Amino acid sequence: QSVLTQPPSASGTPGQRVTISCSGSSSNIGGYYVSWYQQLPGAAPRLLIYMNNQRPSGVPDRFSGSKSGTSASLAISGLRSEDEADYYCAAWDDSLSGYVVFGGGTKLTVL
Amino acid sequence: QVQLQESGPGLVKPSETLSLTCTVSGGSIGSYYWSWIRQPAGKGLEWIGRIYASGSTNYNPSLKSRLIMSVDTSKNQFSLNLSSMTAADSAVYYCTRGVTTDLDNWGQGILVTVSS
């Protein structure tokens, strides 16, 4: 059971816009930045979004992030076949002594 | 571009201690936080803990009683020791760089299997 809640799956057709949600609480998303990671099959995760909506260099602007209250979202516009991957959200959680929590991951299928 | 490389045993016996090392190249280990993440086969990501170049640490509460992380700035390496290993600890272990969730550099990962 992950601290952050994501839908297990999402899908879309090429060119579509898809959003993936991430729900938390006041001890994590509600008080801290959210990051998103993309993990292609057999590869290490890659940072996609940090500080809620910032993209590292090299990440296409088709990827965007937002946060409101204790929830966050990742949006992918102009969906491409190479976007088929697992996506994870993450945030700092200040319960106990503080640690990083991840969502359970969302498997994105490009139909 | 900073590169990270995990090293250690691929097989550990139950009840034994796992020791992994991450070697950082292309940049200094100083003034950064370094983390370990693991991923059981077919499952999601789990944050293990982080260590600053000074040696200060934060651990996942669920692993804290079994975990020790250390850093060797002279070798540009940081390490993980996880004791009392069980089958539930079998996973791919990644080393990464980042303060909290801004983990911008990842190693390729090392598969660790716990089995007798």
GROMACS .gro file of C-alpha atoms in nm:
model
  227
    1GLN     CA    1   0.000   0.000   0.000
    2SER     CA    2   0.169   0.319  -0.121
    3VAL     CA    3   0.144   0.646   0.072
    4LEU     CA    4   0.063   0.833  -0.251
    5THR     CA    5  -0.227   0.702  -0.460
    6GLN     CA    6  -0.210   0.672  -0.836
    7PRO     CA    7  -0.440   0.491  -1.078
    8PRO     CA    8  -0.276   0.162  -1.177
    9SER     CA    9  -0.333   0.221  -1.546
   10ALA     CA   10  -0.406   0.487  -1.805
   11SER     CA   11  -0.430   0.484  -2.181
   12GLY     CA   12  -0.463   0.706  -2.483
   13THR     CA   13  -0.421   0.718  -2.857
   14PRO     CA   14  -0.138   0.894  -3.040
   15GLY     CA   15  -0.183   1.270  -3.035
   16GLN     CA   16  -0.420   1.265  -2.738
   17ARG     CA   17  -0.373   1.438  -2.404
   18VAL     CA   18  -0.356   1.214  -2.100
   19THR     CA   19  -0.344   1.303  -1.732
   20ILE     CA   20  -0.227   1.092  -1.440
   21SER     CA   21  -0.332   1.182  -1.087
   22CYS     CA   22  -0.148   1.148  -0.759
   23SER     CA   23  -0.329   1.187  -0.428
   24GLY     CA   24  -0.167   1.236  -0.091
   25SER     CA   25  -0.215   1.421   0.235
   26SER     CA   26  -0.110   1.731   0.425
   27SER     CA   27   0.208   1.560   0.546
   28ASN     CA   28   0.340   1.507   0.194
   29ILE     CA   29   0.190   1.664  -0.119
   30GLY     CA   30   0.004   1.925   0.083
   31GLY     CA   31   0.326   2.071   0.218
   32TYR     CA   32   0.603   1.975  -0.022
   33TYR     CA   33   0.702   1.970  -0.386
   34VAL     CA   34   0.599   1.683  -0.610
   35SER     CA   35   0.818   1.511  -0.865
   36TRP     CA   36   0.731   1.272  -1.144
   37TYR     CA   37   0.939   0.991  -1.293
   38GLN     CA   38   0.912   0.795  -1.615
   39GLN     CA   39   1.037   0.437  -1.624
   40LEU     CA   40   1.069   0.266  -1.958
   41PRO     CA   41   1.075  -0.116  -1.959
   42GLY     CA   42   1.405  -0.250  -1.828
   43ALA     CA   43   1.545   0.096  -1.756
   44ALA     CA   44   1.613   0.309  -1.450
   45PRO     CA   45   1.357   0.579  -1.370
   46ARG     CA   46   1.410   0.921  -1.527
   47LEU     CA   47   1.320   1.251  -1.361
   48LEU     CA   48   1.041   1.409  -1.564
   49ILE     CA   49   0.906   1.688  -1.343
   50TYR     CA   50   1.039   1.841  -1.020
   51MET     CA   51   0.919   2.120  -0.791
   52ASN     CA   52   0.560   2.046  -0.907
   53ASN     CA   53   0.596   2.181  -1.259
   54GLN     CA   54   0.961   2.221  -1.357
   55ARG     CA   55   1.116   2.017  -1.637
   56PRO     CA   56   1.482   1.914  -1.634
   57SER     CA   57   1.669   1.998  -1.951
   58GLY     CA   58   1.594   1.749  -2.224
   59VAL     CA   59   1.238   1.673  -2.115
   60PRO     CA   60   0.992   1.775  -2.388
   61ASP     CA   61   0.738   2.043  -2.305
   62ARG     CA   62   0.467   1.788  -2.389
   63PHE     CA   63   0.509   1.686  -2.026
   64SER     CA   64   0.368   1.918  -1.760
   65GLY     CA   65   0.295   1.895  -1.391
   66SER     CA   66   0.059   2.070  -1.153
   67LYS     CA   67  -0.037   2.059  -0.788
   68SER     CA   68  -0.343   2.167  -0.595
   69GLY     CA   69  -0.383   2.105  -0.226
   70THR     CA   70  -0.302   1.744  -0.151
   71SER     CA   71  -0.317   1.623  -0.512
   72ALA     CA   72  -0.094   1.651  -0.815
   73SER     CA   73  -0.123   1.567  -1.182
   74LEU     CA   74   0.102   1.483  -1.471
   75ALA     CA   75  -0.024   1.576  -1.816
   76ILE     CA   76   0.116   1.440  -2.140
   77SER     CA   77   0.001   1.611  -2.457
   78GLY     CA   78   0.057   1.495  -2.814
   79LEU     CA   79   0.088   1.137  -2.692
   80ARG     CA   80   0.352   0.927  -2.870
   81SER     CA   81   0.416   0.555  -2.874
   82GLU     CA   82   0.747   0.608  -2.694
   83ASP     CA   83   0.557   0.754  -2.397
   84GLU     CA   84   0.436   0.404  -2.310
   85ALA     CA   85   0.596   0.351  -1.970
   86ASP     CA   86   0.536   0.345  -1.596
   87TYR     CA   87   0.498   0.682  -1.426
   88TYR     CA   88   0.558   0.751  -1.057
   89CYS     CA   89   0.489   1.053  -0.840
   90ALA     CA   90   0.699   1.129  -0.533
   91ALA     CA   91   0.701   1.374  -0.243
   92TRP     CA   92   0.870   1.431   0.089
   93ASP     CA   93   0.663   1.320   0.387
   94ASP     CA   94   0.725   1.482   0.723
   95SER     CA   95   0.560   1.216   0.935
   96LEU     CA   96   0.792   1.026   1.167
   97SER     CA   97   1.142   1.160   1.096
   98GLY     CA   98   1.080   1.256   0.733
   99TYR     CA   99   1.127   1.045   0.426
  100VAL     CA  100   1.046   1.026   0.055
  101VAL     CA  101   0.723   0.854  -0.049
  102PHE     CA  102   0.629   0.728  -0.392
  103GLY     CA  103   0.301   0.653  -0.561
  104GLY     CA  104   0.235   0.296  -0.665
  105GLY     CA  105   0.292   0.382  -1.029
  106THR     CA  106   0.069   0.416  -1.335
  107LYS     CA  107   0.119   0.201  -1.643
  108LEU     CA  108   0.050   0.417  -1.949
  109THR     CA  109  -0.052   0.232  -2.263
  110VAL     CA  110  -0.053   0.404  -2.601
  111LEU     CA  111  -0.325   0.235  -2.802
  112GLN     CA  112   2.752   1.456  -1.668
  113VAL     CA  113   2.765   1.273  -1.337
  114GLN     CA  114   2.752   0.895  -1.361
  115LEU     CA  115   2.665   0.651  -1.084
  116GLN     CA  116   2.751   0.282  -1.070
  117GLU     CA  117   2.626   0.032  -0.815
  118SER     CA  118   2.842  -0.262  -0.710
  119GLY     CA  119   2.798  -0.551  -0.472
  120PRO     CA  120   2.677  -0.911  -0.451
  121GLY     CA  121   2.388  -1.025  -0.664
  122LEU     CA  122   2.301  -1.302  -0.420
  123VAL     CA  123   2.264  -1.277  -0.043
  124LYS     CA  124   2.161  -1.549   0.200
  125PRO     CA  125   1.866  -1.497   0.435
  126SER     CA  126   1.962  -1.327   0.764
  127GLU     CA  127   2.286  -1.195   0.614
  128THR     CA  128   2.380  -0.829   0.558
  129LEU     CA  129   2.368  -0.668   0.216
  130SER     CA  130   2.653  -0.430   0.138
  131LEU     CA  131   2.628  -0.214  -0.173
  132THR     CA  132   2.854   0.066  -0.294
  133CYS     CA  133   2.779   0.343  -0.539
  134THR     CA  134   3.074   0.502  -0.720
  135VAL     CA  135   3.026   0.856  -0.849
  136SER     CA  136   3.223   0.967  -1.154
  137GLY     CA  137   3.228   1.286  -1.358
  138GLY     CA  138   3.174   1.504  -1.054
  139SER     CA  139   3.240   1.543  -0.684
  140ILE     CA  140   3.034   1.370  -0.419
  141GLY     CA  141   3.062   1.681  -0.204
  142SER     CA  142   2.771   1.924  -0.143
  143TYR     CA  143   2.504   1.681  -0.259
  144TYR     CA  144   2.256   1.437  -0.114
  145TRP     CA  145   2.280   1.077  -0.232
  146SER     CA  146   1.998   0.826  -0.207
  147TRP     CA  147   1.920   0.459  -0.245
  148ILE     CA  148   1.595   0.343  -0.406
  149ARG     CA  149   1.482  -0.014  -0.456
  150GLN     CA  150   1.225  -0.185  -0.676
  151PRO     CA  151   1.106  -0.544  -0.626
  152ALA     CA  152   1.036  -0.730  -0.946
  153GLY     CA  153   0.712  -0.610  -1.102
  154LYS     CA  154   0.649  -0.360  -0.824
  155GLY     CA  155   0.690   0.009  -0.752
  156LEU     CA  156   0.971   0.224  -0.619
  157GLU     CA  157   1.067   0.240  -0.252
  158TRP     CA  158   1.297   0.506  -0.104
  159ILE     CA  159   1.554   0.348   0.125
  160GLY     CA  160   1.737   0.652   0.256
  161ARG     CA  161   1.974   0.937   0.181
  162ILE     CA  162   2.310   1.061   0.298
  163TYR     CA  163   2.469   1.403   0.265
  164ALA     CA  164   2.836   1.444   0.182
  165SER     CA  165   2.893   1.540   0.547
  166GLY     CA  166   2.757   1.201   0.657
  167SER     CA  167   2.417   1.309   0.790
  168THR     CA  168   2.141   1.062   0.705
  169ASN     CA  169   1.768   1.014   0.672
  170TYR     CA  170   1.624   0.666   0.657
  171ASN     CA  171   1.292   0.512   0.558
  172PRO     CA  172   1.122   0.441   0.891
  173SER     CA  173   1.033   0.089   0.779
  174LEU     CA  174   1.401   0.004   0.725
  175LYS     CA  175   1.569   0.223   0.986
  176SER     CA  176   1.639  -0.053   1.238
  177ARG     CA  177   1.835  -0.256   0.977
  178LEU     CA  178   1.999   0.019   0.775
  179ILE     CA  179   2.332   0.199   0.785
  180MET     CA  180   2.449   0.434   0.512
  181SER     CA  181   2.798   0.581   0.486
  182VAL     CA  182   3.001   0.803   0.256
  183ASP     CA  183   3.368   0.804   0.158
  184THR     CA  184   3.447   1.138  -0.004
  185SER     CA  185   3.808   1.039  -0.073
  186LYS     CA  186   3.685   0.759  -0.299
  187ASN     CA  187   3.377   0.946  -0.427
  188GLN     CA  188   3.163   0.660  -0.302
  189PHE     CA  189   2.868   0.604  -0.074
  190SER     CA  190   2.742   0.277   0.065
  191LEU     CA  191   2.445   0.090   0.205
  192ASN     CA  192   2.439  -0.187   0.462
  193LEU     CA  193   2.105  -0.360   0.516
  194SER     CA  194   2.104  -0.634   0.778
  195SER     CA  195   1.879  -0.935   0.842
  196MET     CA  196   1.792  -0.974   0.476
  197THR     CA  197   1.482  -1.171   0.379
  198ALA     CA  198   1.320  -1.265   0.051
  199ALA     CA  199   1.113  -0.947   0.077
  200ASP     CA  200   1.434  -0.747   0.030
  201SER     CA  201   1.498  -0.899  -0.312
  202ALA     CA  202   1.489  -0.611  -0.558
  203VAL     CA  203   1.679  -0.396  -0.801
  204TYR     CA  204   1.871  -0.142  -0.595
  205TYR     CA  205   1.943   0.199  -0.749
  206CYS     CA  206   2.173   0.473  -0.626
  207THR     CA  207   2.074   0.830  -0.713
  208ARG     CA  208   2.158   1.196  -0.658
  209GLY     CA  209   1.912   1.455  -0.533
  210VAL     CA  210   1.798   1.647  -0.226
  211THR     CA  211   1.459   1.487  -0.173
  212THR     CA  212   1.248   1.392  -0.473
  213ASP     CA  213   1.453   1.575  -0.738
  214LEU     CA  214   1.655   1.262  -0.818
  215ASP     CA  215   1.822   1.369  -1.140
  216ASN     CA  216   2.096   1.108  -1.179
  217TRP     CA  217   2.048   0.734  -1.144
  218GLY     CA  218   2.273   0.432  -1.162
  219GLN     CA  219   2.172   0.146  -1.388
  220GLY     CA  220   2.063  -0.059  -1.087
  221ILE     CA  221   2.185  -0.386  -0.940
  222LEU     CA  222   1.966  -0.691  -0.894
  223VAL     CA  223   1.990  -0.842  -0.547
  224THR     CA  224   1.833  -1.179  -0.476
  225VAL     CA  225   1.794  -1.319  -0.128
  226SER     CA  226   1.810  -1.696  -0.134
  227SER     CA  227   1.987  -1.980   0.041
   0.00000   0.00000   0.00000
